[in-house]
PDB file of C-alpha atoms and ligand atoms in Angstrom:
ATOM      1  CA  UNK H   1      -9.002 -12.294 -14.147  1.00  0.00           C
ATOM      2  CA  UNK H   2      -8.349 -11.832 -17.737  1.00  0.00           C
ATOM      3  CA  UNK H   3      -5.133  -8.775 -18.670  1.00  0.00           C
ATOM      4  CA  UNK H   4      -7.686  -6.204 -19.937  1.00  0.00           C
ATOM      5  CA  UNK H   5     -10.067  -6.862 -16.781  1.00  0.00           C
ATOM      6  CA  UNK H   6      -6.834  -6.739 -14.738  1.00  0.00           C
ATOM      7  CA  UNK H   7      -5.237  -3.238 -16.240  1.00  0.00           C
ATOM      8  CA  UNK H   8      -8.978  -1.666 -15.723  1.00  0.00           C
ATOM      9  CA  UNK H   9      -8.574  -2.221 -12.040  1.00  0.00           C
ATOM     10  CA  UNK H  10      -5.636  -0.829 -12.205  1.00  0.00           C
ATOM     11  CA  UNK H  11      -6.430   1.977 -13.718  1.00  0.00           C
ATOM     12  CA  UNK H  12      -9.728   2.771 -11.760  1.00  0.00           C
ATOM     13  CA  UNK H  13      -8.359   2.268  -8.253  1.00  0.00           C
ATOM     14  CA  UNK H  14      -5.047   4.591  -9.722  1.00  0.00           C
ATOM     15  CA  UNK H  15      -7.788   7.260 -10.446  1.00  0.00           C
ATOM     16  CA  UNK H  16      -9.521   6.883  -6.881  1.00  0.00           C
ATOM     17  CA  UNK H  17      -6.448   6.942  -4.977  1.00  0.00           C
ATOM     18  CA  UNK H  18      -5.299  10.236  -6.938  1.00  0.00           C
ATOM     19  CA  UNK H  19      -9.223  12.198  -6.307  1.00  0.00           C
ATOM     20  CA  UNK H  20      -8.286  10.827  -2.604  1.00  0.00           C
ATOM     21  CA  UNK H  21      -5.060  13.245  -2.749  1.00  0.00           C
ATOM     22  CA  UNK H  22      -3.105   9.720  -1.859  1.00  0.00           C
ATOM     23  CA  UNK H  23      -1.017   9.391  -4.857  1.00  0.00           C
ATOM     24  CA  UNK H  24       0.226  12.245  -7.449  1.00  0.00           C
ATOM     25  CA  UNK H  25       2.214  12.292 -10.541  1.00  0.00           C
ATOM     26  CA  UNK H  26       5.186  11.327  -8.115  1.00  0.00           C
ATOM     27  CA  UNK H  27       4.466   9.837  -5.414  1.00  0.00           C
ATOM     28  CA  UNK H  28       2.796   6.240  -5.162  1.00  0.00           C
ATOM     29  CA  UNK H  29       2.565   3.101  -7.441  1.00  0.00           C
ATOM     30  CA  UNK H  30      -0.036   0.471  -7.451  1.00  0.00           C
ATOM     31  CA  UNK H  31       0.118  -3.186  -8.734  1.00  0.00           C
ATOM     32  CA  UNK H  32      -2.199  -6.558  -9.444  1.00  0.00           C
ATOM     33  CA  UNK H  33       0.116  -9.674  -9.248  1.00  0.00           C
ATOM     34  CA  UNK H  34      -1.599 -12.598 -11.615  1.00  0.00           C
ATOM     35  CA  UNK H  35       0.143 -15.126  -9.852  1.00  0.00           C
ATOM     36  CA  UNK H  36      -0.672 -17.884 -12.293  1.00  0.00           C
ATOM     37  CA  UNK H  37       1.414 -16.279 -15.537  1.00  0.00           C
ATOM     38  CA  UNK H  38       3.843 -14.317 -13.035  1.00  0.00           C
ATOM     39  CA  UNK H  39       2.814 -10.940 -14.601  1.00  0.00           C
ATOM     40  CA  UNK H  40       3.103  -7.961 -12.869  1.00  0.00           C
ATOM     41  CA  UNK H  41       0.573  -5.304 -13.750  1.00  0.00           C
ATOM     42  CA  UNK H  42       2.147  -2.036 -12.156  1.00  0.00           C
ATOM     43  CA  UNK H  43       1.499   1.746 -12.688  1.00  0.00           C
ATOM     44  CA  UNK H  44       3.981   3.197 -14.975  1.00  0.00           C
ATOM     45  CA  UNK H  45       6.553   5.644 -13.247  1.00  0.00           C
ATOM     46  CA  UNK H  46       6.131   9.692 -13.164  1.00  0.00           C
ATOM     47  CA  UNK H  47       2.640  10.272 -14.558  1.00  0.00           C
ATOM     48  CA  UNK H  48      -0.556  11.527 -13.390  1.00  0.00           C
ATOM     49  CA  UNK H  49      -3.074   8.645 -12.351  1.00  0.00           C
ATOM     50  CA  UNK H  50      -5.883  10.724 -13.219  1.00  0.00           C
ATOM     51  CA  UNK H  51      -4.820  10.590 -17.005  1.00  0.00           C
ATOM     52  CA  UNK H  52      -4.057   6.797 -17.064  1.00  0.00           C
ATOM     53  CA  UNK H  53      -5.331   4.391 -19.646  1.00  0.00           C
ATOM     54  CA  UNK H  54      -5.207   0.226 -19.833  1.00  0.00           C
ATOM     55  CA  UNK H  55      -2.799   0.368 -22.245  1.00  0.00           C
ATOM     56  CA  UNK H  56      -0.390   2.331 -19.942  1.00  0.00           C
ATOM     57  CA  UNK H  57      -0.201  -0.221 -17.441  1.00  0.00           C
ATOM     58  CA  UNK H  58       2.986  -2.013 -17.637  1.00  0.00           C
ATOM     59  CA  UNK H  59       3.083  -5.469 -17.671  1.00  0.00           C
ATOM     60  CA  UNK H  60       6.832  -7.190 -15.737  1.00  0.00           C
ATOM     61  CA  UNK H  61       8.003 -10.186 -16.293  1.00  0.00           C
ATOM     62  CA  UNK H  62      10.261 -10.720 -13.649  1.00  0.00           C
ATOM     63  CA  UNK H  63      13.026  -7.776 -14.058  1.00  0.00           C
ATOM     64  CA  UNK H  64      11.499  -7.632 -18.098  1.00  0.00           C
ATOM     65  CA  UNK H  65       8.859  -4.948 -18.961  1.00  0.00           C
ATOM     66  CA  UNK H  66       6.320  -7.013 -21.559  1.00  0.00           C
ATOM     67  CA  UNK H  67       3.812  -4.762 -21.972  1.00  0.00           C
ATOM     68  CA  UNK H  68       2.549  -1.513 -21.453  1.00  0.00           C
ATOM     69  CA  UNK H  69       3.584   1.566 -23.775  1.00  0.00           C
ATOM     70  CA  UNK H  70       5.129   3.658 -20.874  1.00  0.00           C
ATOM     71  CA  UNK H  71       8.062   2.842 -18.633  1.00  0.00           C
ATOM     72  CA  UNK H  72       7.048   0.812 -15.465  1.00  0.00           C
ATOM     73  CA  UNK H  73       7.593   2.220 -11.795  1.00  0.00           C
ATOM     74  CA  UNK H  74      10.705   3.045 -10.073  1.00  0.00           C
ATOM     75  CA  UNK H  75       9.157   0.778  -7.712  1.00  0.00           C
ATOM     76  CA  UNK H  76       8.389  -2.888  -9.112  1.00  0.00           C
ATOM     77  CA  UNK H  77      11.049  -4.462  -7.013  1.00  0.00           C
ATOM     78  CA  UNK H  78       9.094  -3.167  -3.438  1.00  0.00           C
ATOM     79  CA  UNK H  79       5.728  -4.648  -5.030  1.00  0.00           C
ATOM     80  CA  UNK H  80       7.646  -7.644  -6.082  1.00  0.00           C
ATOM     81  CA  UNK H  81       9.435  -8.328  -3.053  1.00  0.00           C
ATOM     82  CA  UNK H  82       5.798  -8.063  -0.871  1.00  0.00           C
ATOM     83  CA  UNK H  83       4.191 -10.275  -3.298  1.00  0.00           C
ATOM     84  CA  UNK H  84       6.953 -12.791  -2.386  1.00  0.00           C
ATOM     85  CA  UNK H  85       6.763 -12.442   1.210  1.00  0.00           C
ATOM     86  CA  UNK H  86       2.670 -12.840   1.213  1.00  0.00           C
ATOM     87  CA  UNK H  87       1.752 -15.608  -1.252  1.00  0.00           C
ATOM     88  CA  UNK H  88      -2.239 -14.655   0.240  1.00  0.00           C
ATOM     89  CA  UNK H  89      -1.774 -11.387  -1.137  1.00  0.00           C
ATOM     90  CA  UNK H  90      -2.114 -10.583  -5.273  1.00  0.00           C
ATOM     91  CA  UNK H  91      -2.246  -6.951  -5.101  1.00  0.00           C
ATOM     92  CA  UNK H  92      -0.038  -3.982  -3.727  1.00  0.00           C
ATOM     93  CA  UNK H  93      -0.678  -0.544  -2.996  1.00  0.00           C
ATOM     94  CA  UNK H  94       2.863   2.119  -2.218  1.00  0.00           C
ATOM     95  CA  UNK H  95       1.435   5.307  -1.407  1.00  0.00           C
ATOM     96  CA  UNK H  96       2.944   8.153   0.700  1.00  0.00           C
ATOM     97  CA  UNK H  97      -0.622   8.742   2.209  1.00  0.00           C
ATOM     98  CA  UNK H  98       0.434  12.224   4.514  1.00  0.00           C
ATOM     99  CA  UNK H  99      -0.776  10.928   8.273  1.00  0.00           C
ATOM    100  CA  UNK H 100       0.613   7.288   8.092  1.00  0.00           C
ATOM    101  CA  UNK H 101       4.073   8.804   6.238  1.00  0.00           C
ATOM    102  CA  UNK H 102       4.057  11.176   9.079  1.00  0.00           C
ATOM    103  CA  UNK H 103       5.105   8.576  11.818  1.00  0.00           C
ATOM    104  CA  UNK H 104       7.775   7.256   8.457  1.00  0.00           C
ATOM    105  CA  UNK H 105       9.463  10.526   8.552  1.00  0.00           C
ATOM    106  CA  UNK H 106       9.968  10.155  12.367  1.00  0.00           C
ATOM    107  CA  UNK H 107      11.237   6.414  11.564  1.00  0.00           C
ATOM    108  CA  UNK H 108       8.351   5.432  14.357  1.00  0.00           C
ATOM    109  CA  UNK H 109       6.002   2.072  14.148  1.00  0.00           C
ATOM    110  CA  UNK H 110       2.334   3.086  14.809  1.00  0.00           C
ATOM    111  CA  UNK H 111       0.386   1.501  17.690  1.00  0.00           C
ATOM    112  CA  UNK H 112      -2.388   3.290  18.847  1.00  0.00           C
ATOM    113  CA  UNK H 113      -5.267   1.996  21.210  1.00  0.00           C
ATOM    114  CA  UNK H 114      -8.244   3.977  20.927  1.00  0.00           C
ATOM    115  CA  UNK H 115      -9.790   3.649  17.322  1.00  0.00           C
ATOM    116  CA  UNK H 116     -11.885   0.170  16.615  1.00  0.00           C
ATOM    117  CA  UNK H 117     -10.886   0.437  12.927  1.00  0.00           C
ATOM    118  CA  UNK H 118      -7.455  -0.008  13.548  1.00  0.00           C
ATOM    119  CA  UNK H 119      -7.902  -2.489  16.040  1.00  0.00           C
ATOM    120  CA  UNK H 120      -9.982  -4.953  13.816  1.00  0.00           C
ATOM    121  CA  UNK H 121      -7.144  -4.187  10.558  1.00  0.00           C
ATOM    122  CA  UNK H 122      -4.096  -4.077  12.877  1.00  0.00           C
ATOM    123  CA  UNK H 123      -1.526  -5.512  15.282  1.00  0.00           C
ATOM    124  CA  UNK H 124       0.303  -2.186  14.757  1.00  0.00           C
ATOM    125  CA  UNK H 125       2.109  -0.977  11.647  1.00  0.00           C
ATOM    126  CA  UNK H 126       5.962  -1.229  11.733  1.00  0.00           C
ATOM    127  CA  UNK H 127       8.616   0.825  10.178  1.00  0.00           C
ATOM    128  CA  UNK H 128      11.532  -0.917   8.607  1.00  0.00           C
ATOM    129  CA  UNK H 129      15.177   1.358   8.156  1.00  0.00           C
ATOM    130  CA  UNK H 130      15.528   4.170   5.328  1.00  0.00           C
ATOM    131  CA  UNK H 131      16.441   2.135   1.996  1.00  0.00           C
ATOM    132  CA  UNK H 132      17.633   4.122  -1.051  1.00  0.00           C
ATOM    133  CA  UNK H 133      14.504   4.536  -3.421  1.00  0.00           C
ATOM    134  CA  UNK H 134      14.086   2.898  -6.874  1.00  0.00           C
ATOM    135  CA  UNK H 135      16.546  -0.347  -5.423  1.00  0.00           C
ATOM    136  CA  UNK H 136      16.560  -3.304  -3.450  1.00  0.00           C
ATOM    137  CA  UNK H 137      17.716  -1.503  -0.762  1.00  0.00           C
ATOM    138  CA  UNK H 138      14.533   0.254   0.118  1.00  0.00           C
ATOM    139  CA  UNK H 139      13.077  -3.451   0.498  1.00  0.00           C
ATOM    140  CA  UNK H 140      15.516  -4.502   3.664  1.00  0.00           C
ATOM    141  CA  UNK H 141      13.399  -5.929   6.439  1.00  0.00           C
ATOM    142  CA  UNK H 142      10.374  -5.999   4.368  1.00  0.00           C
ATOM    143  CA  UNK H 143       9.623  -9.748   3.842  1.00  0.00           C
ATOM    144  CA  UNK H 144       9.992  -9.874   7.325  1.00  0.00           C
ATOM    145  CA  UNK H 145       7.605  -7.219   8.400  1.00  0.00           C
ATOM    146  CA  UNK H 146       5.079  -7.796   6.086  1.00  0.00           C
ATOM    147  CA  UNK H 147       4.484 -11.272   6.948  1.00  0.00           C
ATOM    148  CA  UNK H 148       2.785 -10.256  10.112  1.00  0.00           C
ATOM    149  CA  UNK H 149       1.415  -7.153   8.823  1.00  0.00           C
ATOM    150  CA  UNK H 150      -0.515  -5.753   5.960  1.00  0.00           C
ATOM    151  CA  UNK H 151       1.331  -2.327   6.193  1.00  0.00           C
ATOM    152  CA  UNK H 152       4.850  -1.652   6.582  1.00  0.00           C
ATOM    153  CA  UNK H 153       5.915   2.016   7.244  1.00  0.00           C
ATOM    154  CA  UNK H 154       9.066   2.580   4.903  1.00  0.00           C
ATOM    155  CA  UNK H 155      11.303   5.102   7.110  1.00  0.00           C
ATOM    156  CA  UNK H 156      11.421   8.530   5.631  1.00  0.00           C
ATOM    157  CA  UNK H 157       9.616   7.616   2.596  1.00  0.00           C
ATOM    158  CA  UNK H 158       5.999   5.913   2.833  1.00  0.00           C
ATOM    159  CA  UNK H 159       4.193   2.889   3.215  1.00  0.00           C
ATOM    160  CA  UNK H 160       3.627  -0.746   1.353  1.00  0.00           C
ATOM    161  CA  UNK H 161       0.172  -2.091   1.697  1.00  0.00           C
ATOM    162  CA  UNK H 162      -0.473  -6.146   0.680  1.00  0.00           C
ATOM    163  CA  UNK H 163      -3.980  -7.317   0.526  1.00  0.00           C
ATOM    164  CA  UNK H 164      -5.940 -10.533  -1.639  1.00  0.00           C
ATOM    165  CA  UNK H 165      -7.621  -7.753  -4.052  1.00  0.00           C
ATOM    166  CA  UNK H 166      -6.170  -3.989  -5.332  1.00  0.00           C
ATOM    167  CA  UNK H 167      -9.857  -2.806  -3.771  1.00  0.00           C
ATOM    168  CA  UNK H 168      -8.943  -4.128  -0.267  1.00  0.00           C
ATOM    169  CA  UNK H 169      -5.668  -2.933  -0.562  1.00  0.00           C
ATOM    170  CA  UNK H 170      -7.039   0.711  -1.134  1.00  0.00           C
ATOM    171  CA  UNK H 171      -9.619  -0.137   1.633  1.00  0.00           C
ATOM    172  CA  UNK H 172      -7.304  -0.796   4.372  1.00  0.00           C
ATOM    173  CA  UNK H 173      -5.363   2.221   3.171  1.00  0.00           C
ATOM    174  CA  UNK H 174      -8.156   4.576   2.909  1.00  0.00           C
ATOM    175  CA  UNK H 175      -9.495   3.716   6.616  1.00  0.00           C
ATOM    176  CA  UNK H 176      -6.213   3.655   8.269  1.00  0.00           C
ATOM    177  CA  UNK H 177      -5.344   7.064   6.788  1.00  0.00           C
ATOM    178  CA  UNK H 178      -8.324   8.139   8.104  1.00  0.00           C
ATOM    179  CA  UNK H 179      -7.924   6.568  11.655  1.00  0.00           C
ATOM    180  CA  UNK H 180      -5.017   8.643  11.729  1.00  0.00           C
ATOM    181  CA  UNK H 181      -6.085  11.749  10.833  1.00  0.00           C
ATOM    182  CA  UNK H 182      -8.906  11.785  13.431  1.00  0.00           C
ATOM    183  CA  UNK H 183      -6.239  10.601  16.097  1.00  0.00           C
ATOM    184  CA  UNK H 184      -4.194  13.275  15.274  1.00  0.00           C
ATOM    185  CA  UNK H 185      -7.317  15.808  16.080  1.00  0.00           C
ATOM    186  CA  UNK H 186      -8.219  14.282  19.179  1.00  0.00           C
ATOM    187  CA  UNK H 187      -4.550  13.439  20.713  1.00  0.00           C
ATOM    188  CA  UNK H 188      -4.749  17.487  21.390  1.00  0.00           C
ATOM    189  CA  UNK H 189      -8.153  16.759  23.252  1.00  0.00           C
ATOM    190  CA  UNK H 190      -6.879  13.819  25.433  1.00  0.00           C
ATOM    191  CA  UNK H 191      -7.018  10.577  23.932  1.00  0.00           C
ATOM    192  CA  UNK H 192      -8.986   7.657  25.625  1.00  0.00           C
ATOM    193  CA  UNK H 193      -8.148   4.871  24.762  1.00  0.00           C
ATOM    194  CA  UNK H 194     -10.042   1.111  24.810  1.00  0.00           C
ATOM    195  CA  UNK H 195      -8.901  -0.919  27.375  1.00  0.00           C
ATOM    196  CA  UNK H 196      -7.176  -4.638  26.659  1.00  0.00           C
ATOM    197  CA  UNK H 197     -10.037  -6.458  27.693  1.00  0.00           C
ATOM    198  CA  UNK H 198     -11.787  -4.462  24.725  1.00  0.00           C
ATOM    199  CA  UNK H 199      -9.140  -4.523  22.401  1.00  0.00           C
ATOM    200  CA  UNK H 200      -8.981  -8.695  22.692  1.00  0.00           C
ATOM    201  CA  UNK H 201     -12.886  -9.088  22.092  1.00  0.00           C
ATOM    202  CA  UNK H 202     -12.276  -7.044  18.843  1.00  0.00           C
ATOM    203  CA  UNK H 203      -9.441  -9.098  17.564  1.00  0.00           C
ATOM    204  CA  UNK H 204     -11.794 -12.136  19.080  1.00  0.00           C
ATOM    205  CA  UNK H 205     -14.319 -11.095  17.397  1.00  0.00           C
ATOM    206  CA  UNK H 206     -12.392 -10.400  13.808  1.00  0.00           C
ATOM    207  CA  UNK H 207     -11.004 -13.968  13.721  1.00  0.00           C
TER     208      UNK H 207
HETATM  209  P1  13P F 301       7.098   5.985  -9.616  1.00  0.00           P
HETATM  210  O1  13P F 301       6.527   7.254 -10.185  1.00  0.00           O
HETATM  211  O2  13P F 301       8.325   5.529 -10.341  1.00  0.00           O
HETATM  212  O3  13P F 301       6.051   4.909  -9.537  1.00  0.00           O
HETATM  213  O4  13P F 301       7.602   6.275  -8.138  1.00  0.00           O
HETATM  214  C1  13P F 301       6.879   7.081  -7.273  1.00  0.00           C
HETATM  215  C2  13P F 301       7.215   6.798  -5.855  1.00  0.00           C
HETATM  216  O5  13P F 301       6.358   6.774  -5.036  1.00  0.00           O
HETATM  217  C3  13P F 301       8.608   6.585  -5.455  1.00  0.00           C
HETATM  218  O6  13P F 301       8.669   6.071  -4.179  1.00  0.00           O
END
């Protein structure tokens, strides 16, 4: 993908993340890694993704911001450090999407058995430990986690999602927000939930 192809994506999948109400003007960042010039193309920090142009994209380096005429995210060091950890992965997606960061406030992993969705995109979601925001703290455990898992719940905070493309990425985060929003209207109405046998011919059936 050529830079200006690459910062469009950016931007559009910025904009449908923010009409989703999953990102604001402080809260979630979103990155394409082009693997083959080691360029970073990240969100820049505090601003509203509705209003976001190619040119605002930044463009890291490593720890060096090269392009991109606002100041990158808080956050390049969480994308950076998934991007390491999942060399089948190019893009990332940090969102604090409000069901999924629900379980992150109550530092709790997320296995649920009764939605097919989250069965064929799952083995459960895990939640690493509360790491200070903005450093490499927040990225403890992550490597880790996310090489058996496409999301990681950060404790108290959000989530990390790694996929090949920024549309997956958005994808898997769209559905699973969704999975979880339905299970929390039917856990009041009695969950039931598919059976191992079931659950096995779905994963069966995924690979
Ligand atoms: P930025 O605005 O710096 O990208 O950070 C937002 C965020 O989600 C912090 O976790």
């Amino acid at each position: 993908m050529k830079s200006e192809e690459i910062k469009e994506q950016v931007v559009l999948y910025s904009k449908i993340l923010d009409q989703k109400g999953l990102v604001n003007s402080l809260e979630g960042n979103i990155s394409i890694y082009d693997r083959e010039n080691d360029l970073l193309y990240v969100t820049p920090t505090s601003t509203r993704k509705e209003f976001l142009k190619p040119e605002d994209i930044a463009i890291m380096k490593g720890d060096d911001q090269v392009g991109g005429n606002k100041r990158r995210s808080s956050e390049y060091l969480l994308h950076k450090v998934a991007l390491a950890a999942r060399p089948d992965c190019n893009a990332v997606v940090h969102v604090h999407a409000p069901y999924m960061t629900a379980y992150a406030y109550c530092n709790k992993s997320i296995d649920i058995r009764c939605s097919t969705t989250f069965a064929i995109l799952h083995d459960g979601i895990p939640c690493i430990p509360y790491g200070l925001p903005g450093s490499l703290d927040i990225t403890n455990g992550l490597s880790e986690a996310i090489q058996g898992h496409d999301i990681v719940l950060l404790a108290n905070h959000g989530l990390v999602c790694v996929a090949k493309t920024l549309e997956h990425a958005c994808a898997v985060v769209e559905a699973t927000e969704e999975v979880l929003k339905i299970y929390n209207l039917a856990k009041t109405m009695g969950v039931s939930n598919l059976s191992d046998e079931d659950l096995e011919a779905i994963k069966k059936a995924k690979r």
